[in-house]
Short mmCIF file of C-alpha atoms in Angstrom, two decimals:
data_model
loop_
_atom_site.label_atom_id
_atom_site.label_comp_id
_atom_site.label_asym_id
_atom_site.label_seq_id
_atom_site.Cartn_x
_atom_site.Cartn_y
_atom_site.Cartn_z
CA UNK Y 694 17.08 -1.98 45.19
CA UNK Y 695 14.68 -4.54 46.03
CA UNK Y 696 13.64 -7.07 43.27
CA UNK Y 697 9.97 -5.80 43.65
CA UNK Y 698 11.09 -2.22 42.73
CA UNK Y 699 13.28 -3.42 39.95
CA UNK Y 700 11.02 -4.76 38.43
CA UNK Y 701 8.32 -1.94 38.77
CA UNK Y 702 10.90 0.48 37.04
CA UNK Y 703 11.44 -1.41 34.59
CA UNK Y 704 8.18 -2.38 33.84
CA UNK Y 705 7.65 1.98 33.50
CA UNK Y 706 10.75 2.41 31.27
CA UNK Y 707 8.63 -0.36 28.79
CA UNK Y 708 5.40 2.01 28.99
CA UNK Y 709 7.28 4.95 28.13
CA UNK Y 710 9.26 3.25 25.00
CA UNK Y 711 6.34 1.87 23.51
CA UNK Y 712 4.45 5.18 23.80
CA UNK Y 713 6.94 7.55 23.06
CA UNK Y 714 9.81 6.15 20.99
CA UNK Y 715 11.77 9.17 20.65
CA UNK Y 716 12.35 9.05 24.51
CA UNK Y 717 15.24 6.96 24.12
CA UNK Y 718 17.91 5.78 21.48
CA UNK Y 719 18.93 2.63 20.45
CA UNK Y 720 17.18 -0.39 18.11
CA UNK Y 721 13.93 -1.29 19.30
CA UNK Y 722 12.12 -4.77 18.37
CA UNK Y 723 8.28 -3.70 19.85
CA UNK Y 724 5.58 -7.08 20.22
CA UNK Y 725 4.47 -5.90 16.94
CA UNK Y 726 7.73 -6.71 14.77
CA UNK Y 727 8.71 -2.64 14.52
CA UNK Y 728 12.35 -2.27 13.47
CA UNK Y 729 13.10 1.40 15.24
CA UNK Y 730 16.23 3.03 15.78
CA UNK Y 731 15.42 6.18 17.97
CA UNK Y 732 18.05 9.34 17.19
CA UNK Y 733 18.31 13.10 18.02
CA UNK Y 734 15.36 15.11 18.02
CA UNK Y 735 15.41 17.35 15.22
CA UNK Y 736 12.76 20.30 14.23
CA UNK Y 737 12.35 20.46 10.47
CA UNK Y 738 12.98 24.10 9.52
CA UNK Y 739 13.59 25.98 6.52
CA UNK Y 740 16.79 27.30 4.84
CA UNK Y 741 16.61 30.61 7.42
CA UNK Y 742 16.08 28.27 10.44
CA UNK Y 743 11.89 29.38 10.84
CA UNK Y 744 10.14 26.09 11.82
CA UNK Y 745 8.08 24.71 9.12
CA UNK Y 746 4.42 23.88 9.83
CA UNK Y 747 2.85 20.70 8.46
CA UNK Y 748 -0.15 23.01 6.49
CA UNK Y 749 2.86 24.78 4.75
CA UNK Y 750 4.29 22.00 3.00
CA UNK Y 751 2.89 22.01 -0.93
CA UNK Y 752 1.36 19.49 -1.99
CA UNK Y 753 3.35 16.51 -4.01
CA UNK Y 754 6.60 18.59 -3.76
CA UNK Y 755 9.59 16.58 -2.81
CA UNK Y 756 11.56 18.40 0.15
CA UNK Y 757 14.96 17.24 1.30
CA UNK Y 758 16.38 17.39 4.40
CA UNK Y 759 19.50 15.42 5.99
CA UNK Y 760 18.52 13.21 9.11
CA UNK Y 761 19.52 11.27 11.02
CA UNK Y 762 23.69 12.22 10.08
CA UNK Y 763 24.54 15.16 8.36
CA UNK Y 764 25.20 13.40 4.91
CA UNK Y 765 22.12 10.85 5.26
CA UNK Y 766 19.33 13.11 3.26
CA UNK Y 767 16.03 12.37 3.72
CA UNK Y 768 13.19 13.38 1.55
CA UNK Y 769 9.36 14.62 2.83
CA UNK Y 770 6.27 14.67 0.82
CA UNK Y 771 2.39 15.84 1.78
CA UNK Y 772 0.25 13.61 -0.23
CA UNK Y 773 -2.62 14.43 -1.99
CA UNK Y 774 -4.38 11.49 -0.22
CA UNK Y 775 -4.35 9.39 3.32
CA UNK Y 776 -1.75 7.35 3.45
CA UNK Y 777 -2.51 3.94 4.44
CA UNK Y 778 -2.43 2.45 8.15
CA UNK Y 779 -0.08 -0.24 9.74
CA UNK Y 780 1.51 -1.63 6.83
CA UNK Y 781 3.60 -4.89 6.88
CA UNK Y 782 6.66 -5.03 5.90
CA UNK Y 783 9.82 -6.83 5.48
CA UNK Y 784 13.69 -6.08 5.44
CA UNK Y 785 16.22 -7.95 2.20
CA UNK Y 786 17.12 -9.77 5.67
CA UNK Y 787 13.62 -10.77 6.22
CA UNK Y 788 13.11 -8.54 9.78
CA UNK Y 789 8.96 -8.06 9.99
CA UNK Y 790 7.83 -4.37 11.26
CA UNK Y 791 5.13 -2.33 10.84
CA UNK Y 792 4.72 1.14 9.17
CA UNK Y 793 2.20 2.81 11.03
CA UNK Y 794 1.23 5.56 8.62
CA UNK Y 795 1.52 9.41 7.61
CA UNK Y 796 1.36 12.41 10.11
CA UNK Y 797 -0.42 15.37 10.00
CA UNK Y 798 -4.16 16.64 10.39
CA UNK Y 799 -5.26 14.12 7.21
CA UNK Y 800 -2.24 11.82 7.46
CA UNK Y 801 -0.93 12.57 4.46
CA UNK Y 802 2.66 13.87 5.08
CA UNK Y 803 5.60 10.69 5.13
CA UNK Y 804 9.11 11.26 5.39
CA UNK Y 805 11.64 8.55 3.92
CA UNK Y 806 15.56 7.65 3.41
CA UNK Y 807 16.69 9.29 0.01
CA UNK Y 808 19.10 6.40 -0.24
CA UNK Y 809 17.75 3.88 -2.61
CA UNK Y 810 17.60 0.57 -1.43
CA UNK Y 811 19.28 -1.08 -4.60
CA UNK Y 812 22.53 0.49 -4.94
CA UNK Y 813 22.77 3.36 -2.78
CA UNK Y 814 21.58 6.12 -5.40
CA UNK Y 815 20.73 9.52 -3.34
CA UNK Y 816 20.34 13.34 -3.85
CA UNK Y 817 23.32 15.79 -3.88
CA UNK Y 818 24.14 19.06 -4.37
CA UNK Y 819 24.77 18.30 -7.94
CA UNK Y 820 22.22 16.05 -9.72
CA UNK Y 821 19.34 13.66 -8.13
CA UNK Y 822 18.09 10.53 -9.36
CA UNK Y 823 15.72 9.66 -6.84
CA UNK Y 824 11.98 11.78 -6.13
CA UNK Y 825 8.22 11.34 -5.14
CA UNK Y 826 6.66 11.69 -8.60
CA UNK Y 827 3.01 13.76 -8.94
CA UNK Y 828 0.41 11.34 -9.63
CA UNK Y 829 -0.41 13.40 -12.95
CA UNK Y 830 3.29 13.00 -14.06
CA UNK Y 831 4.20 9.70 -16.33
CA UNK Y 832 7.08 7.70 -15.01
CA UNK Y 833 8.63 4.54 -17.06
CA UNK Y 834 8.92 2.76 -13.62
CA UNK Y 835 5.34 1.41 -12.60
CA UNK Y 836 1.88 1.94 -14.09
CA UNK Y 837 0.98 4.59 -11.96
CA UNK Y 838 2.79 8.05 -10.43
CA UNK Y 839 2.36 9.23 -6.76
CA UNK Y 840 5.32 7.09 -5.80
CA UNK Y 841 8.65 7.81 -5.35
CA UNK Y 842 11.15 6.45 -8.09
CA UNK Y 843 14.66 6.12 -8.69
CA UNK Y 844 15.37 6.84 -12.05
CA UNK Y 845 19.21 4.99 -11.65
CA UNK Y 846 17.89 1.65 -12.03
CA UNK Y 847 13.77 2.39 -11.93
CA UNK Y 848 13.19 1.39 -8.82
CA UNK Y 849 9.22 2.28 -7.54
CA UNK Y 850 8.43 2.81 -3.94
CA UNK Y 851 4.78 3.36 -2.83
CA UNK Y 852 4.83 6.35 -0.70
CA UNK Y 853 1.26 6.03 0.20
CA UNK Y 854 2.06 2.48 1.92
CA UNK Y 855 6.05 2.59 4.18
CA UNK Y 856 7.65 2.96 0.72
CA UNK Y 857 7.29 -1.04 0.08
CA UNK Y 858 8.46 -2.24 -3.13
CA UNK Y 859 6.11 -1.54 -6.22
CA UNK Y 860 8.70 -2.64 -9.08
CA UNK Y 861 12.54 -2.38 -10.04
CA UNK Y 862 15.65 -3.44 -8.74
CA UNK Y 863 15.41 -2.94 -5.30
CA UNK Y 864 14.68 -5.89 -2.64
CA UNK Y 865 13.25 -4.07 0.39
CA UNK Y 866 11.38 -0.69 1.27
CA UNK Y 867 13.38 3.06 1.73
CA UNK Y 868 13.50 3.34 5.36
CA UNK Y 869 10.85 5.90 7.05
CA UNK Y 870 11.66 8.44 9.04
CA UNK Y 871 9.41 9.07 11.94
CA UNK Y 872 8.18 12.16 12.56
CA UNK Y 873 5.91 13.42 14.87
CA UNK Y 874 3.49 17.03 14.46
CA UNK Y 875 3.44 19.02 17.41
CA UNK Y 876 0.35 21.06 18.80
CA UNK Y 877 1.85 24.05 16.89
CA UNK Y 878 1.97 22.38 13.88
CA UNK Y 879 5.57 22.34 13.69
CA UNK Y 880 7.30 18.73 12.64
CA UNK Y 881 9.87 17.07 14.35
CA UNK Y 882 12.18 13.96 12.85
CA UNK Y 883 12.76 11.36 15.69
CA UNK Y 884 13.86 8.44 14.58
CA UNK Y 885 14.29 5.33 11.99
CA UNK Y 886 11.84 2.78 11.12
CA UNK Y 887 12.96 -0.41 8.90
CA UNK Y 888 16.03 -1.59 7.94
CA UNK Y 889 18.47 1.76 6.87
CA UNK Y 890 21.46 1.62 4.64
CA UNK Y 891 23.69 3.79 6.30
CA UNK Y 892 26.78 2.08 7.08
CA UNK Y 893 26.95 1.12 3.38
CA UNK Y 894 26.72 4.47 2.33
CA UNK Y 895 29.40 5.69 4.66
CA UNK Y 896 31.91 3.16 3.21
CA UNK Y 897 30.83 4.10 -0.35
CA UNK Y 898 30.92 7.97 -0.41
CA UNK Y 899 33.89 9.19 0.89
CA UNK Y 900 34.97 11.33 -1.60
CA UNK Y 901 31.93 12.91 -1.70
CA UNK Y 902 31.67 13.29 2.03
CA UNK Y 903 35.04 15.22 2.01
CA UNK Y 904 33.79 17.07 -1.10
CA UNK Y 905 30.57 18.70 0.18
CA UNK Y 906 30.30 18.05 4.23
CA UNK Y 907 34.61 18.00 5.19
CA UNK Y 908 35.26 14.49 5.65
CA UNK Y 909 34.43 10.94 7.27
CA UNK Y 910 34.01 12.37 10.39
CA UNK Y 911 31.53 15.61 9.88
CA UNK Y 912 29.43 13.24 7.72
CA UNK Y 913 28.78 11.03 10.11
CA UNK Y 914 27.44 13.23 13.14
CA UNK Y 915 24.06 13.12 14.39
CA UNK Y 916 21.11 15.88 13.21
CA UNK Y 917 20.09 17.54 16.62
CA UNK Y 918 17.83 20.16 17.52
CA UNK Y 919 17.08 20.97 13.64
CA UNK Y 920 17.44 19.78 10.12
CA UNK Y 921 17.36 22.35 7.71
CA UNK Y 922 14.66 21.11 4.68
CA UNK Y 923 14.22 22.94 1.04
CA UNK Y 924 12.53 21.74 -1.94
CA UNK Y 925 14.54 19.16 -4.11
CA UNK Y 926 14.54 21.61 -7.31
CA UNK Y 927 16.80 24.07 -4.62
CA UNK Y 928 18.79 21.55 -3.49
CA UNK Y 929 19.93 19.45 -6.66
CA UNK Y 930 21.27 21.05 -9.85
CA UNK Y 931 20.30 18.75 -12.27
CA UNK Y 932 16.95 16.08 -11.16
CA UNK Y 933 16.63 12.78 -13.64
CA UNK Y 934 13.56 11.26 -13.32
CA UNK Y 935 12.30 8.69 -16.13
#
């Protein structure tokens, strides 16, 4: 191929990452300071497999769902409010990127990491620690609700803004997952924004891996096509929240 036509290609391949992320896999580092990791498509469903539609999710009701591995859960939450728009933020490591904002007809639905940014805290079938507290509920955290908290250490995440940092332990935001409404309404996970703690959590939860997904191996394969998503009170036992 000439060096002309090289060139043009790539230049296209460029165009079609920066519009449409969940093209392609791998880290991306955009001109805007975006940390994205792009991973299987996956339609957010319910516990019978029907697709969920963004106008169906409750308001302030914290839904989990596992993305991007099998035994990474995620949580989503439709906000009673906007969120707000290209948010700066930083990684413990100090990596800039930007958190564009919620999806949705009134941008109001975000989806983040479960895993707590401090130590690693995260839902399970047994007992969770970590939720998106209603702004009329009272939380020992932070002065105000409508943020997600874990209870562990009182960590406070602002939902409303990439789930920076309001308070607590924890040194950097919850990682976002992307997700992206369709014409349908229907809501697809696509990806990671911001700096994830996965590896750690693989090396810390092995018992627990074998326990509830099989082993090492199962909990560490990629969501594809869908990711089952229920409401946190039918997927914990027990939920702490202080």
């Amino acid at each position: 191929m000439e060096r002309r036509s090289f060139l043009k290609v790539m230049a296209a391949g460029a165009t079609i990452v920066a519009v449409n992320p969940s093209l392609i896999r791998g880290t991306l580092r955009a001109d805007d300071g975006r940390l994205y990791t792009a991973y299987e498509k996956a339609q957010i469903v319910d516990s019978s497999g029907v697709p969920i539609k963004a106008s169906a999710l409750e308001k302030e009701v914290t839904y989990i769902f596992n993305y991007p591995f099998a035994s990474t859960p995620s949580l989503i939450v439709n906000l009673p409010e906007a969120t707000q728009q290209e948010v700066a933020l930083k990684s413990e490591a100090g990596e800039d990127y930007v958190w564009k904002s919620g999806v949705g007809k009134e941008r109001t639905i975000v989806a983040y990491s479960a895993i707590c940014a401090h130590q690693l805290t995260h839902p399970t079938p047994n007992d969770s620690f970590i939720k998106y507290v209603p702004k009329a509920t009272p939380t020992m955290a932070y002065t105000k609700s409508g943020i997600i908290v874990c209870s562990s250490h009182l960590s406070a995440y602002d939902a409303q803004a990439g789930a920076k940092v309001l308070g607590g332990a924890a040194t950097q935001p919850l990682a976002a997952v992307i997700l992206e409404v369709a014409a349908d309404d229907t809501i697809w996970a696509v990806g990671v924004l911001g700096s994830d703690k996965f590896q750690d959590y693989f090396k810390a939860f092995k018992p627990e891996f074998k326990e509830f997904y099989g082993g090492v191996a199962q909990a560490k394969q990629l969501v594809s096509i869908s990711a089952k998503t229920v409401k946190l009170t039918e997927y914990s036992k027990e939920i702490i929240q202080y």
